[in-house]
Coordinates of C-alpha atoms in Angstrom, one line a residue:
M1 CA 200.7 97.9 85.2
V2 CA 198.5 95.8 82.9
K3 CA 195.3 97.7 82.0
I4 CA 192.1 95.8 81.2
C5 CA 189.0 97.4 79.7
C6 CA 185.7 95.5 79.4
I7 CA 183.1 96.8 77.0
G8 CA 179.6 95.8 78.4
A9 CA 178.6 96.0 82.0
G10 CA 176.1 93.1 82.0
Y11 CA 175.7 89.7 83.6
V12 CA 179.1 88.5 82.1
G13 CA 181.3 91.7 82.1
G14 CA 180.5 92.9 85.6
P15 CA 181.1 89.8 87.7
T16 CA 184.0 88.5 85.5
M17 CA 185.9 91.8 85.8
A18 CA 185.1 92.2 89.5
V19 CA 186.7 88.8 90.2
I20 CA 189.8 89.6 87.9
A21 CA 190.2 92.8 89.9
L22 CA 190.0 91.0 93.2
K23 CA 192.4 88.2 92.2
C24 CA 194.9 90.5 90.4
P25 CA 195.5 93.6 92.6
S26 CA 198.3 94.7 90.2
I27 CA 195.9 95.0 87.2
E28 CA 193.7 98.0 86.6
V29 CA 190.3 96.9 85.5
V30 CA 187.7 99.3 84.0
V31 CA 184.2 98.2 82.9
V32 CA 182.7 100.6 80.3
D33 CA 179.2 100.8 79.0
I34 CA 177.2 103.4 77.0
S35 CA 174.3 103.1 79.4
A36 CA 174.8 105.8 82.1
T37 CA 172.1 104.3 84.3
R38 CA 173.8 100.9 84.3
I39 CA 177.2 102.4 85.2
A40 CA 175.6 104.5 87.9
A41 CA 174.1 101.4 89.4
W42 CA 177.5 99.6 89.4
N43 CA 178.9 102.6 91.2
S44 CA 176.0 102.6 93.8
D45 CA 175.0 100.3 96.7
Q46 CA 172.2 98.8 94.6
L47 CA 174.1 96.8 91.9
P48 CA 172.1 96.3 88.6
I49 CA 172.2 92.5 88.9
Y50 CA 171.7 90.1 91.8
E51 CA 174.3 87.4 92.2
P52 CA 175.2 85.8 95.5
G53 CA 178.6 87.1 96.7
L54 CA 178.9 89.7 93.9
E55 CA 178.4 92.7 96.2
D56 CA 181.2 91.7 98.5
V57 CA 183.7 91.3 95.6
V58 CA 182.7 94.7 94.1
K59 CA 182.9 96.5 97.4
Q60 CA 186.4 95.2 98.1
C61 CA 187.8 96.4 94.7
R62 CA 185.7 99.3 93.6
G63 CA 187.8 102.5 93.5
R64 CA 191.0 100.6 94.2
N65 CA 191.7 98.7 90.9
L66 CA 188.1 98.2 89.7
F67 CA 186.3 101.1 88.0
F68 CA 183.0 101.5 86.2
S69 CA 182.8 104.3 83.6
T70 CA 180.8 105.7 80.6
D71 CA 184.0 107.2 79.1
V72 CA 184.3 104.3 76.6
E73 CA 186.8 105.8 74.2
K74 CA 189.4 106.9 76.8
H75 CA 189.6 103.5 78.5
I76 CA 189.7 101.5 75.2
C77 CA 192.6 103.8 74.2
D78 CA 194.4 103.2 77.5
A79 CA 193.9 99.4 77.7
D80 CA 196.3 96.6 76.8
I81 CA 193.6 93.9 76.9
I82 CA 190.0 94.6 75.8
F83 CA 187.3 92.2 76.7
V84 CA 184.1 92.5 74.6
S85 CA 181.0 91.3 76.4
V86 CA 178.2 93.0 74.5
N87 CA 174.8 91.5 73.7
T88 CA 174.6 89.1 70.7
P89 CA 170.8 88.8 70.3
T90 CA 169.0 86.5 67.9
K91 CA 168.1 88.4 64.7
T92 CA 164.4 89.2 64.4
R93 CA 164.4 90.1 60.7
G94 CA 166.5 89.8 57.6
L95 CA 168.8 86.9 56.7
G96 CA 168.8 84.2 59.4
A97 CA 165.9 85.8 61.3
G98 CA 164.9 83.8 64.4
K99 CA 168.1 81.8 64.4
A100 CA 171.3 83.7 63.5
A101 CA 173.1 86.0 66.0
D102 CA 172.8 89.7 65.5
L103 CA 176.3 91.0 65.6
T104 CA 175.4 94.7 65.4
Y105 CA 176.7 95.6 68.9
W106 CA 179.8 93.5 68.4
E107 CA 180.6 95.2 65.1
S108 CA 180.2 98.7 66.5
A109 CA 182.5 97.8 69.5
A110 CA 185.1 96.6 67.0
R111 CA 184.8 99.7 64.9
M112 CA 185.2 101.9 68.1
I113 CA 188.3 99.9 69.1
A114 CA 189.8 100.5 65.6
D115 CA 188.9 104.3 65.7
V116 CA 190.4 105.1 69.1
S117 CA 193.4 102.7 69.5
K118 CA 196.9 104.2 69.4
S119 CA 198.8 101.1 70.6
D120 CA 198.7 97.3 70.0
K121 CA 195.8 95.6 71.6
I122 CA 194.6 92.1 72.5
V123 CA 190.9 91.9 71.9
V124 CA 189.0 89.1 73.7
E125 CA 185.6 87.8 72.8
K126 CA 183.7 87.2 76.0
S127 CA 180.1 87.3 74.6
T128 CA 178.7 84.0 73.3
V129 CA 179.3 84.4 69.6
P130 CA 178.8 82.3 66.5
V131 CA 181.8 80.4 65.2
K132 CA 183.9 82.5 62.9
T133 CA 183.0 85.8 64.6
A134 CA 186.6 86.3 65.4
E135 CA 187.4 86.3 61.7
A136 CA 184.9 89.1 61.0
I137 CA 186.2 91.2 63.9
E138 CA 189.7 90.6 62.7
K139 CA 188.9 91.9 59.3
I140 CA 187.3 95.1 60.7
L141 CA 190.3 95.8 62.9
T142 CA 193.0 95.0 60.3
H143 CA 191.3 97.0 57.5
N144 CA 191.2 100.0 59.9
S145 CA 194.5 99.3 61.6
K146 CA 196.6 102.4 60.9
G147 CA 199.7 100.2 61.6
I148 CA 198.4 98.9 65.0
N149 CA 198.6 95.2 65.6
Y150 CA 195.5 93.5 67.0
Q151 CA 195.3 89.9 68.3
I152 CA 191.9 88.4 68.6
L153 CA 191.3 85.7 71.3
S154 CA 188.2 83.8 72.2
N155 CA 187.6 83.3 75.9
P156 CA 184.0 82.1 76.3
E157 CA 182.4 82.3 79.8
F158 CA 181.0 79.2 81.4
L159 CA 179.1 80.9 84.2
A160 CA 175.9 79.6 85.7
E161 CA 173.7 82.3 87.1
G162 CA 173.2 82.0 90.8
T163 CA 176.7 80.5 91.2
A164 CA 178.6 82.9 88.9
I165 CA 181.0 84.1 91.6
Q166 CA 181.9 80.6 92.8
D167 CA 182.2 79.5 89.1
L168 CA 184.7 82.4 88.6
F169 CA 186.7 81.7 91.8
N170 CA 186.9 78.0 91.1
P171 CA 186.2 77.3 87.4
D172 CA 186.0 73.8 85.9
R173 CA 188.1 75.2 83.1
V174 CA 189.2 78.4 81.5
L175 CA 189.2 78.2 77.7
I176 CA 191.4 80.5 75.6
G177 CA 191.4 80.2 71.8
G178 CA 193.9 82.1 69.6
R179 CA 195.6 82.2 66.2
E180 CA 198.3 79.5 65.8
T181 CA 200.9 82.1 64.9
Q182 CA 203.8 83.5 67.0
E183 CA 201.8 86.7 67.8
G184 CA 198.7 84.6 68.5
R185 CA 200.5 82.4 70.9
K186 CA 202.0 85.4 72.7
A187 CA 198.5 86.9 73.1
V188 CA 197.2 83.6 74.5
Q189 CA 200.1 83.6 77.0
A190 CA 199.3 87.1 78.1
L191 CA 195.7 86.3 78.9
K192 CA 196.8 83.0 80.5
E193 CA 199.0 84.9 82.9
V194 CA 196.0 86.9 84.1
Y195 CA 194.0 83.8 85.0
A196 CA 197.0 82.0 86.4
N197 CA 196.9 84.4 89.3
W198 CA 194.2 82.1 90.8
V199 CA 193.4 79.3 88.4
P200 CA 195.6 76.1 88.4
E201 CA 197.6 75.7 85.2
D202 CA 196.0 72.4 84.3
R203 CA 192.5 74.0 84.2
I204 CA 193.6 76.6 81.6
I205 CA 192.9 75.1 78.2
T206 CA 194.3 76.6 75.0
T207 CA 192.9 75.8 71.6
N208 CA 192.6 77.4 68.2
L209 CA 190.0 80.2 67.7
W210 CA 187.3 78.1 66.1
S211 CA 187.4 75.3 68.7
A212 CA 187.0 77.8 71.5
E213 CA 184.0 79.5 69.9
L214 CA 182.3 76.2 69.1
S215 CA 183.0 74.7 72.5
K216 CA 180.8 77.3 74.2
L217 CA 177.8 76.6 71.8
A218 CA 178.3 72.9 72.1
A219 CA 178.5 72.9 76.0
N220 CA 175.2 74.8 76.2
A221 CA 173.6 72.6 73.6
F222 CA 174.6 69.5 75.6
L223 CA 173.3 70.9 78.9
A224 CA 170.0 72.0 77.3
Q225 CA 169.7 68.6 75.7
R226 CA 169.9 66.8 79.1
I227 CA 167.0 69.0 80.4
S228 CA 164.9 68.3 77.3
S229 CA 165.7 64.5 77.6
V230 CA 164.4 64.3 81.1
N231 CA 161.4 66.5 80.3
A232 CA 160.5 64.2 77.4
I233 CA 160.7 61.3 79.8
S234 CA 158.5 63.2 82.3
A235 CA 155.6 63.2 79.9
L236 CA 155.9 59.4 79.5
C237 CA 156.1 59.1 83.3
E238 CA 152.8 60.8 83.7
A239 CA 151.2 58.6 81.0
T240 CA 152.4 55.4 82.6
G241 CA 152.4 56.1 86.4
A242 CA 156.2 56.2 86.7
N243 CA 157.9 58.8 88.9
V244 CA 160.4 61.0 87.0
S245 CA 162.4 61.7 90.2
E246 CA 163.0 58.0 90.7
V247 CA 163.8 57.4 87.0
A248 CA 166.2 60.4 86.9
Y249 CA 167.9 59.2 90.2
A250 CA 168.3 55.7 88.8
V251 CA 169.7 57.0 85.5
G252 CA 172.0 59.5 87.1
K253 CA 173.6 56.8 89.3
D254 CA 175.3 55.6 86.1
S255 CA 178.8 57.2 86.4
R256 CA 178.9 57.8 82.6
I257 CA 175.7 59.9 82.8
G258 CA 176.0 61.5 86.3
P259 CA 173.2 63.2 88.3
K260 CA 173.4 66.8 87.2
F261 CA 170.8 68.6 85.0
L262 CA 168.3 65.7 85.4
N263 CA 165.6 67.6 87.2
A264 CA 162.3 67.6 85.2
S265 CA 160.7 71.0 85.1
V266 CA 158.4 73.3 83.2
G267 CA 161.3 74.0 80.8
F268 CA 164.7 75.6 80.7
G269 CA 165.2 79.4 80.4
G270 CA 168.0 81.8 80.6
S271 CA 169.8 84.0 78.1
C272 CA 171.9 81.3 76.5
F273 CA 170.4 77.9 76.0
Q274 CA 167.8 78.7 73.3
K275 CA 169.9 81.4 71.7
D276 CA 173.0 79.2 71.4
I277 CA 171.1 76.2 70.0
L278 CA 169.3 78.4 67.4
N279 CA 172.8 79.7 66.5
L280 CA 174.2 76.2 66.3
V281 CA 171.2 75.2 64.0
Y282 CA 171.9 78.2 61.8
I283 CA 175.6 77.5 61.5
C284 CA 174.8 73.8 60.6
E285 CA 172.3 74.9 57.9
C286 CA 174.8 77.4 56.5
N287 CA 177.4 74.7 56.3
G288 CA 175.1 72.3 54.5
L289 CA 174.4 70.0 57.5
P290 CA 170.5 69.9 57.7
E291 CA 170.4 66.6 59.5
V292 CA 172.6 68.0 62.3
A293 CA 170.5 71.2 62.4
N294 CA 167.3 69.2 62.8
Y295 CA 168.8 67.1 65.5
W296 CA 169.5 70.2 67.7
K297 CA 166.2 71.8 66.8
Q298 CA 164.4 69.0 68.7
V299 CA 165.9 70.2 72.0
I300 CA 164.0 73.5 71.7
K301 CA 160.9 71.8 70.4
I302 CA 160.6 69.6 73.4
N303 CA 161.2 72.6 75.7
D304 CA 158.3 74.5 74.0
Y305 CA 156.2 71.3 74.2
Q306 CA 156.8 71.1 77.9
K307 CA 155.6 74.6 78.5
S308 CA 152.5 74.2 76.5
R309 CA 151.8 70.9 78.1
F310 CA 152.0 72.6 81.5
V311 CA 149.5 75.3 80.5
N312 CA 147.2 72.6 79.1
R313 CA 147.3 70.7 82.4
V314 CA 146.3 73.9 84.3
V315 CA 143.4 74.7 82.0
S316 CA 142.0 71.2 81.5
S317 CA 142.0 70.4 85.2
M318 CA 140.0 73.6 86.0
F319 CA 137.0 72.5 84.0
N320 CA 138.7 73.5 80.8
T321 CA 138.6 77.2 81.4
V322 CA 140.6 79.7 83.5
S323 CA 138.7 82.7 82.2
G324 CA 138.2 85.3 85.0
K325 CA 139.9 83.0 87.6
K326 CA 142.7 84.2 89.8
I327 CA 145.9 82.1 89.3
A328 CA 148.9 82.6 91.6
V329 CA 152.3 82.3 90.0
L330 CA 155.1 81.7 92.5
G331 CA 158.5 82.5 90.9
F332 CA 159.1 84.3 87.7
A333 CA 163.0 84.2 87.4
F334 CA 164.2 81.3 85.1
K335 CA 165.8 79.6 88.1
K336 CA 166.4 80.3 91.8
D337 CA 169.1 82.6 93.2
T338 CA 168.9 85.0 90.3
G339 CA 166.7 87.9 89.3
D340 CA 167.2 87.1 85.6
T341 CA 164.0 86.6 83.7
R342 CA 165.4 86.2 80.2
E343 CA 163.6 83.4 78.3
T344 CA 162.1 82.2 81.6
P345 CA 159.4 79.5 81.1
A346 CA 157.2 81.7 83.3
I347 CA 156.7 84.1 80.4
D348 CA 155.2 81.5 78.1
V349 CA 153.1 79.9 80.9
C350 CA 151.7 83.4 81.9
K351 CA 151.0 84.3 78.3
G352 CA 149.3 80.9 77.8
L353 CA 147.0 81.5 80.8
L354 CA 146.4 85.1 79.8
G355 CA 145.4 83.8 76.4
D356 CA 142.5 82.0 78.2
K357 CA 141.7 85.3 80.1
A358 CA 143.1 84.3 83.5
K359 CA 143.8 86.9 86.2
I360 CA 147.4 86.3 87.3
S361 CA 149.0 87.3 90.6
I362 CA 152.8 86.9 90.7
Y363 CA 155.3 86.7 93.5
D364 CA 159.1 86.5 93.0
P365 CA 161.6 87.5 95.7
Q366 CA 164.0 89.1 93.2
V367 CA 162.1 90.3 90.2
S368 CA 160.5 93.7 90.0
E369 CA 157.0 94.5 88.7
D370 CA 158.4 96.7 86.0
Q371 CA 160.5 93.8 84.7
I372 CA 157.6 91.4 84.7
Q373 CA 155.3 93.8 82.8
R374 CA 158.1 94.4 80.3
D375 CA 158.6 90.7 79.8
L376 CA 155.0 90.0 79.2
A377 CA 154.5 92.8 76.8
M378 CA 157.7 92.2 74.7
N379 CA 158.1 90.2 71.5
K380 CA 160.2 87.1 71.6
F381 CA 163.8 88.3 71.2
D382 CA 163.4 92.0 72.3
W383 CA 164.8 91.4 75.7
D384 CA 168.3 90.8 74.3
H385 CA 168.7 94.4 73.1
P386 CA 170.1 97.2 75.3
I387 CA 167.3 98.7 77.4
H388 CA 167.2 102.0 75.6
L389 CA 166.5 100.1 72.3
Q390 CA 163.7 98.1 73.8
P391 CA 160.0 99.2 73.3
M392 CA 159.4 102.1 75.6
S393 CA 157.3 101.5 78.7
P394 CA 155.1 98.8 77.1
T395 CA 151.4 99.0 77.9
A396 CA 150.9 97.2 81.2
V397 CA 149.1 93.9 81.1
K398 CA 145.9 94.7 83.2
E399 CA 145.2 91.1 84.2
V400 CA 148.6 90.8 85.9
T401 CA 149.3 92.0 89.4
M402 CA 152.5 91.7 91.6
T403 CA 152.6 91.0 95.3
W404 CA 155.5 90.9 97.7
D405 CA 154.4 87.8 99.5
A406 CA 153.4 84.3 98.4
Y407 CA 150.3 84.2 100.8
E408 CA 148.9 87.5 99.3
A409 CA 149.4 86.1 95.7
A410 CA 147.5 82.9 96.6
K411 CA 144.6 84.6 98.5
G412 CA 141.3 83.9 96.7
A413 CA 143.1 82.1 93.9
H414 CA 141.7 78.9 92.2
G415 CA 145.2 77.6 91.5
V416 CA 148.9 78.1 92.3
C417 CA 151.6 77.5 89.7
I418 CA 155.2 77.1 91.1
L419 CA 157.5 78.2 88.3
T420 CA 160.8 78.8 90.0
E421 CA 162.5 76.6 92.6
W422 CA 163.1 79.2 95.2
D423 CA 164.0 77.5 98.5
E424 CA 161.4 79.6 100.4
F425 CA 158.6 77.8 98.4
K426 CA 159.5 74.5 100.1
K427 CA 158.9 76.1 103.6
L428 CA 155.5 77.9 103.0
D429 CA 152.6 77.1 105.2
Y430 CA 150.4 75.4 102.6
A431 CA 147.6 74.7 105.1
K432 CA 147.2 78.5 105.5
I433 CA 147.3 79.0 101.7
F434 CA 144.7 76.3 101.3
Q435 CA 142.3 78.0 103.7
N436 CA 142.4 81.3 101.8
M437 CA 141.9 79.8 98.3
Q438 CA 138.8 79.0 96.2
K439 CA 137.8 75.3 96.3
P440 CA 138.7 73.0 94.7
A441 CA 142.2 74.3 95.3
F442 CA 144.8 73.3 92.7
I443 CA 148.6 73.3 92.9
F444 CA 150.6 72.9 89.7
D445 CA 154.3 72.3 90.6
G446 CA 156.4 73.1 87.6
R447 CA 159.7 72.5 89.6
N448 CA 158.9 69.5 91.8
V449 CA 159.6 71.5 95.0
V450 CA 156.6 70.4 97.1
D451 CA 155.6 67.0 98.4
P452 CA 152.4 66.1 96.5
E453 CA 151.2 63.6 99.1
K454 CA 151.4 66.0 102.0
L455 CA 149.5 68.6 100.0
R456 CA 146.8 66.1 99.0
E457 CA 146.4 65.4 102.8
I458 CA 145.7 69.2 103.3
G459 CA 143.1 69.0 100.5
F460 CA 144.8 70.2 97.4
I461 CA 144.5 68.7 93.9
V462 CA 148.2 68.5 92.9
Y463 CA 149.9 68.2 89.6
S464 CA 153.7 67.6 89.8
I465 CA 155.6 67.3 86.5
G466 CA 156.5 63.7 85.8
K467 CA 154.9 62.3 89.0
P468 CA 151.9 59.8 89.1
L469 CA 148.8 61.8 88.3
D470 CA 146.2 62.9 90.9
P471 CA 143.0 60.9 90.3
W472 CA 141.3 64.2 89.4
L473 CA 143.6 64.6 86.4
K474 CA 143.6 60.9 85.2
D475 CA 140.9 61.3 82.5
M476 CA 142.0 64.7 81.3
P477 CA 143.9 64.9 78.0
A478 CA 147.6 65.9 78.4
V479 CA 147.4 67.9 75.3
V480 CA 144.3 69.8 74.1

């Protein structure tokens, strides 16, 4: 029986291993993590992450050929294939601070593998890592090898949160990079055989190690670039009276461009886009390619610009101050169908409004109050470290309250900001919301989920990203 061990029970490790266990009943899969609370959650009825379909998969396999454990050393020792999906945060200090990936957790995982292994292992990079990480890991393992052979493979994940289980069941492609040696090819084949249990042969791509590592960074950079492209156009639409939805639809009809990832919004979020682009920028700089680095930097600059532009719209339309005013924030997750708040644009928007002394009331169907308070109190890259290394119970932000209902959040508010495109926000009774708000009542739609004309008929002053401006906003500067 092939034994697989995955180090790291997070957004990547948990779902990926659950699906492998489901699709390969003859393989024993153990997910290990040093966090006892996280492992306890995976073994409970309340899983630590929300992902549609994940619970069903885990319940079918858990205890049969899928296990979650804190006994890291035992399961590393027993495994034939070890997946490493630990955090690779952006460094906050030292060489490459603010750009380079921090490989501390990766290195300690590699050292532990070297310490406890008694038989040959295939070690698979699952985390998003900078190009050439495999080389560093290989050096650590071979210098501590005690006669054991290690093969390093790169098998980046291409999951989108909210559809991760579907993405795993039916992937566009599975990418496996390995050394171009006989042993390397054998290791690639072994991993290929695992995926071949349910993925068609023509969708399993094999490359060299560096191509696999770089493909992941490049794919995320291309996706983020599309969002920044349409967001840049949205600013021009507002200035000229064009409608960004119509422009994006017309552009997306070109089969070479296609319609995906062309929704203008308050900005992209999630744990990967910004981190991977910063990483790409750093690698370009280290390899003497400043022009390439500057090109990719612009994708993040436009994203930051879009968030600050949104905050400026809110403040300038409310007589240039939100001090002491209640603002309802609908949605805090970085996109619908996930409880993930990592790098969500809502953090920067809320901080911007708090900077002008607003009182904020937040409703999100999947995000806890504790998580929101933590996000608003943390420094930029702190979220990407394991929870026990994050600042302990940060001081709560007094001006922020949480409600479990959109109507409650908007009661008595001067303005409503829609920051996540949850389906339920399309179906709210906005006439009821309008009655219970201060007048003039504003709606700032950061995700283009509502129909501005219908809301104007109710009496709202509406700002929708990239849509023709409300007469109220016409004379206000877009950027203060």
